[in-house]
PDB file of C-alpha atoms in Angstrom:
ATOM      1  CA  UNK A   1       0.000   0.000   0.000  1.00 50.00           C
ATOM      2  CA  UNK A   2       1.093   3.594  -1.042  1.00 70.00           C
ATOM      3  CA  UNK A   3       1.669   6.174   1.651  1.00 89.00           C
ATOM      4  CA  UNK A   4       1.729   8.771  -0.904  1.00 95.00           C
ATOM      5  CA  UNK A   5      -2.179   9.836  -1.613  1.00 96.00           C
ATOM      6  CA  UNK A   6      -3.126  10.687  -5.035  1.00 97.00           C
ATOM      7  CA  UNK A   7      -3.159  12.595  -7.018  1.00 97.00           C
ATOM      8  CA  UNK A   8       0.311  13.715  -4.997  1.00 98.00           C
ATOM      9  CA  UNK A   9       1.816   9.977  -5.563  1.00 97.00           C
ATOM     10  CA  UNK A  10       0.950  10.259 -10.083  1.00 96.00           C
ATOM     11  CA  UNK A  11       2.110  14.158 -10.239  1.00 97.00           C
ATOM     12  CA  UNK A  12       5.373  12.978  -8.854  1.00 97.00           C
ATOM     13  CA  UNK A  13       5.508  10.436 -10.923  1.00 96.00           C
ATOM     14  CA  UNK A  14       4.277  12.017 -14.058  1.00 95.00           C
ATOM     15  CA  UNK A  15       6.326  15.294 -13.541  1.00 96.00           C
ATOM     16  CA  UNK A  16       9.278  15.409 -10.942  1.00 96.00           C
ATOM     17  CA  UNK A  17      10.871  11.705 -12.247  1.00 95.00           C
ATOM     18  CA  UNK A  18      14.398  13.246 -12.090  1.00 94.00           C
ATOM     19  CA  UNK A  19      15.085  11.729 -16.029  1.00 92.00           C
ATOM     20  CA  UNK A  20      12.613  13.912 -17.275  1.00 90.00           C
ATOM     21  CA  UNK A  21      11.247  16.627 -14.507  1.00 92.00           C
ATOM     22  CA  UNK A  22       8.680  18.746 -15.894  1.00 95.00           C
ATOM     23  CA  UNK A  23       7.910  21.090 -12.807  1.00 96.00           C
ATOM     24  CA  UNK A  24       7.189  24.296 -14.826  1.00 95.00           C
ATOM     25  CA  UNK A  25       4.797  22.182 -17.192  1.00 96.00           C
ATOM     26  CA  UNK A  26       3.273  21.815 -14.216  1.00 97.00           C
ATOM     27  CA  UNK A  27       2.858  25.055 -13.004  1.00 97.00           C
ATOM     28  CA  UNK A  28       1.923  26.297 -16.457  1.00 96.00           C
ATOM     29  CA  UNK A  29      -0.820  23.258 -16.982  1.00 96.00           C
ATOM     30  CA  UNK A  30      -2.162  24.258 -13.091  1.00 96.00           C
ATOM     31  CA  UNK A  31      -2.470  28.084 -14.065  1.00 95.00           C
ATOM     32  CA  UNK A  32      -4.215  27.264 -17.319  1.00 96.00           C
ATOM     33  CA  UNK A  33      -6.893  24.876 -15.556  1.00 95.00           C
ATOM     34  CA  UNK A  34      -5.667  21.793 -17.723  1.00 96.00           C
ATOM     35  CA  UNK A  35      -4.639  19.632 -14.850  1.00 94.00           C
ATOM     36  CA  UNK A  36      -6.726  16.506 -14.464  1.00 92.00           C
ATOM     37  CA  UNK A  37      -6.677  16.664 -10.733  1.00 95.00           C
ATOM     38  CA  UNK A  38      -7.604  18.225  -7.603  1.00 97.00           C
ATOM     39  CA  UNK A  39      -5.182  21.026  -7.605  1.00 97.00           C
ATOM     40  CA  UNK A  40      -6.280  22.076  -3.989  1.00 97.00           C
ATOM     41  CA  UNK A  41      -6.153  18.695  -2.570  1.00 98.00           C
ATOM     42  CA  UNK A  42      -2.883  18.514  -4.253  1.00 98.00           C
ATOM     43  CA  UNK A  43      -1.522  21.809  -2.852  1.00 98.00           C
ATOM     44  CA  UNK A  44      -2.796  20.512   0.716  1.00 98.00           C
ATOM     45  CA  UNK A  45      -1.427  16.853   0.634  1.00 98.00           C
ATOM     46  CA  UNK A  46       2.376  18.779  -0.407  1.00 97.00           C
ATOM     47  CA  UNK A  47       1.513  21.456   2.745  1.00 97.00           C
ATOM     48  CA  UNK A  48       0.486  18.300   4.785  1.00 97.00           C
ATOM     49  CA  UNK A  49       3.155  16.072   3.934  1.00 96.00           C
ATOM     50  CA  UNK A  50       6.048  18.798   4.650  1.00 97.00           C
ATOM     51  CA  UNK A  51       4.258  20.057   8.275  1.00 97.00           C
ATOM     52  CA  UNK A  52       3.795  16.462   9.160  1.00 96.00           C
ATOM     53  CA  UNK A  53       8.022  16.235   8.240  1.00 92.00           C
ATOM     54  CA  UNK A  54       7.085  12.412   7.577  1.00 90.00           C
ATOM     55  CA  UNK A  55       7.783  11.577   3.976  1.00 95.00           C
ATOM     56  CA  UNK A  56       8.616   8.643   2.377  1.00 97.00           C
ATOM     57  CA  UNK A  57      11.687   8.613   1.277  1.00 97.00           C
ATOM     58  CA  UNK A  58      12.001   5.323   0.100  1.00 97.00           C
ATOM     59  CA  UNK A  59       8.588   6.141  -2.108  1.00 97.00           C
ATOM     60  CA  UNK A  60       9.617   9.164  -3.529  1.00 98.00           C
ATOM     61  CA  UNK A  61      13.130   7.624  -4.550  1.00 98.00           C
ATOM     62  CA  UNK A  62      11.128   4.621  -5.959  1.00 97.00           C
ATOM     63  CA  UNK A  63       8.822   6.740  -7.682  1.00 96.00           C
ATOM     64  CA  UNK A  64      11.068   9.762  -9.090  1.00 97.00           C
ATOM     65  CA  UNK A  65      14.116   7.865  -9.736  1.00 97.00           C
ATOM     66  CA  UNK A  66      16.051  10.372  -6.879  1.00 97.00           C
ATOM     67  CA  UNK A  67      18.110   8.865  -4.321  1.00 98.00           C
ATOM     68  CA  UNK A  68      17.492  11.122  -1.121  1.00 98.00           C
ATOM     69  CA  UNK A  69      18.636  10.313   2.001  1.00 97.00           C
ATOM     70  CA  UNK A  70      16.645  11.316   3.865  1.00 97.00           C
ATOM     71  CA  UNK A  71      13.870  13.047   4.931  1.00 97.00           C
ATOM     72  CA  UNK A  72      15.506  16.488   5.593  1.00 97.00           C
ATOM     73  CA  UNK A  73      16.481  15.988   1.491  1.00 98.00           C
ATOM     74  CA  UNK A  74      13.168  15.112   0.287  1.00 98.00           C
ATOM     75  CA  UNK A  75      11.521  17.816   1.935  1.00 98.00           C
ATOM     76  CA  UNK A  76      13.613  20.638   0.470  1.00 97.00           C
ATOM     77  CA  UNK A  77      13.062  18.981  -2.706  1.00 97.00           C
ATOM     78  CA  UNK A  78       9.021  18.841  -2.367  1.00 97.00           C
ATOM     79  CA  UNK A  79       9.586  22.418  -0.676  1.00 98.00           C
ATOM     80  CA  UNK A  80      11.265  23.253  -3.779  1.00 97.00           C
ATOM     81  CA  UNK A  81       8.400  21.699  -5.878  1.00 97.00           C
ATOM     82  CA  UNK A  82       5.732  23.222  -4.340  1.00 97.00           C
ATOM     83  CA  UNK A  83       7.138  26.923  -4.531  1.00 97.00           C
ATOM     84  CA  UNK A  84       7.722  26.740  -7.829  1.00 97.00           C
ATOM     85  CA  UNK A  85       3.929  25.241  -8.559  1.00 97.00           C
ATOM     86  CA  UNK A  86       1.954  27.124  -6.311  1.00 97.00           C
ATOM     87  CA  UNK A  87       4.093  30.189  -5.665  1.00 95.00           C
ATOM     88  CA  UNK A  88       5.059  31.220  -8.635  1.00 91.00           C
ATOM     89  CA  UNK A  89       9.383  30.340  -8.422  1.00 94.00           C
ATOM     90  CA  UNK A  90      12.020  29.736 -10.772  1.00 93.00           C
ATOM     91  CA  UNK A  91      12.918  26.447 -10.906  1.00 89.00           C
ATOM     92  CA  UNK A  92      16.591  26.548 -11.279  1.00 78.00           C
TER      93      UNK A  92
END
């Protein structure tokens, strides 16, 4: 069983696998109302996931192809992620 909820487990999967990370598509497809999921509920499971400081590392690695360390690593990452989606951020 995943301990990543959707539709935050298939946007990782789908847009931050670290062979081909699309984060500014996803921005772009968010602000243009083309994403096929619950952008709010998306938005809250990152906030969620980063206040609760318990991610999966061993998930996210699986799923993205990164090889954090741990959890301190992920979360900048996803930190990272989420300011760029939902706050407007370079990703650089």
């Amino acid at each position: 069983m995943s301990s990543l909820p959707e539709p935050l487990r298939v946007t990782l999967r789908n847009f931050c696998h670290v062979e081909w990370v699309e984060v500014p598509e996803l921005r772009d497809l968010i602000k243009e109302g083309r994403m096929n999921v619950d952008v709010v509920l998306l938005e809250d499971q990152m906030n969620q996931m980063l206040d609760s400081g318990e991610l999966p590392v061993e998930e996210i690695n699986k799923l993205t192809s990164n090889e954090f360390e741990s959890i301190e690593e992920a979360a900048e990452w996803l930190t990272k992620i989420r300011s760029v989606v939902f706050r407007d951020e370079p990703w650089s």
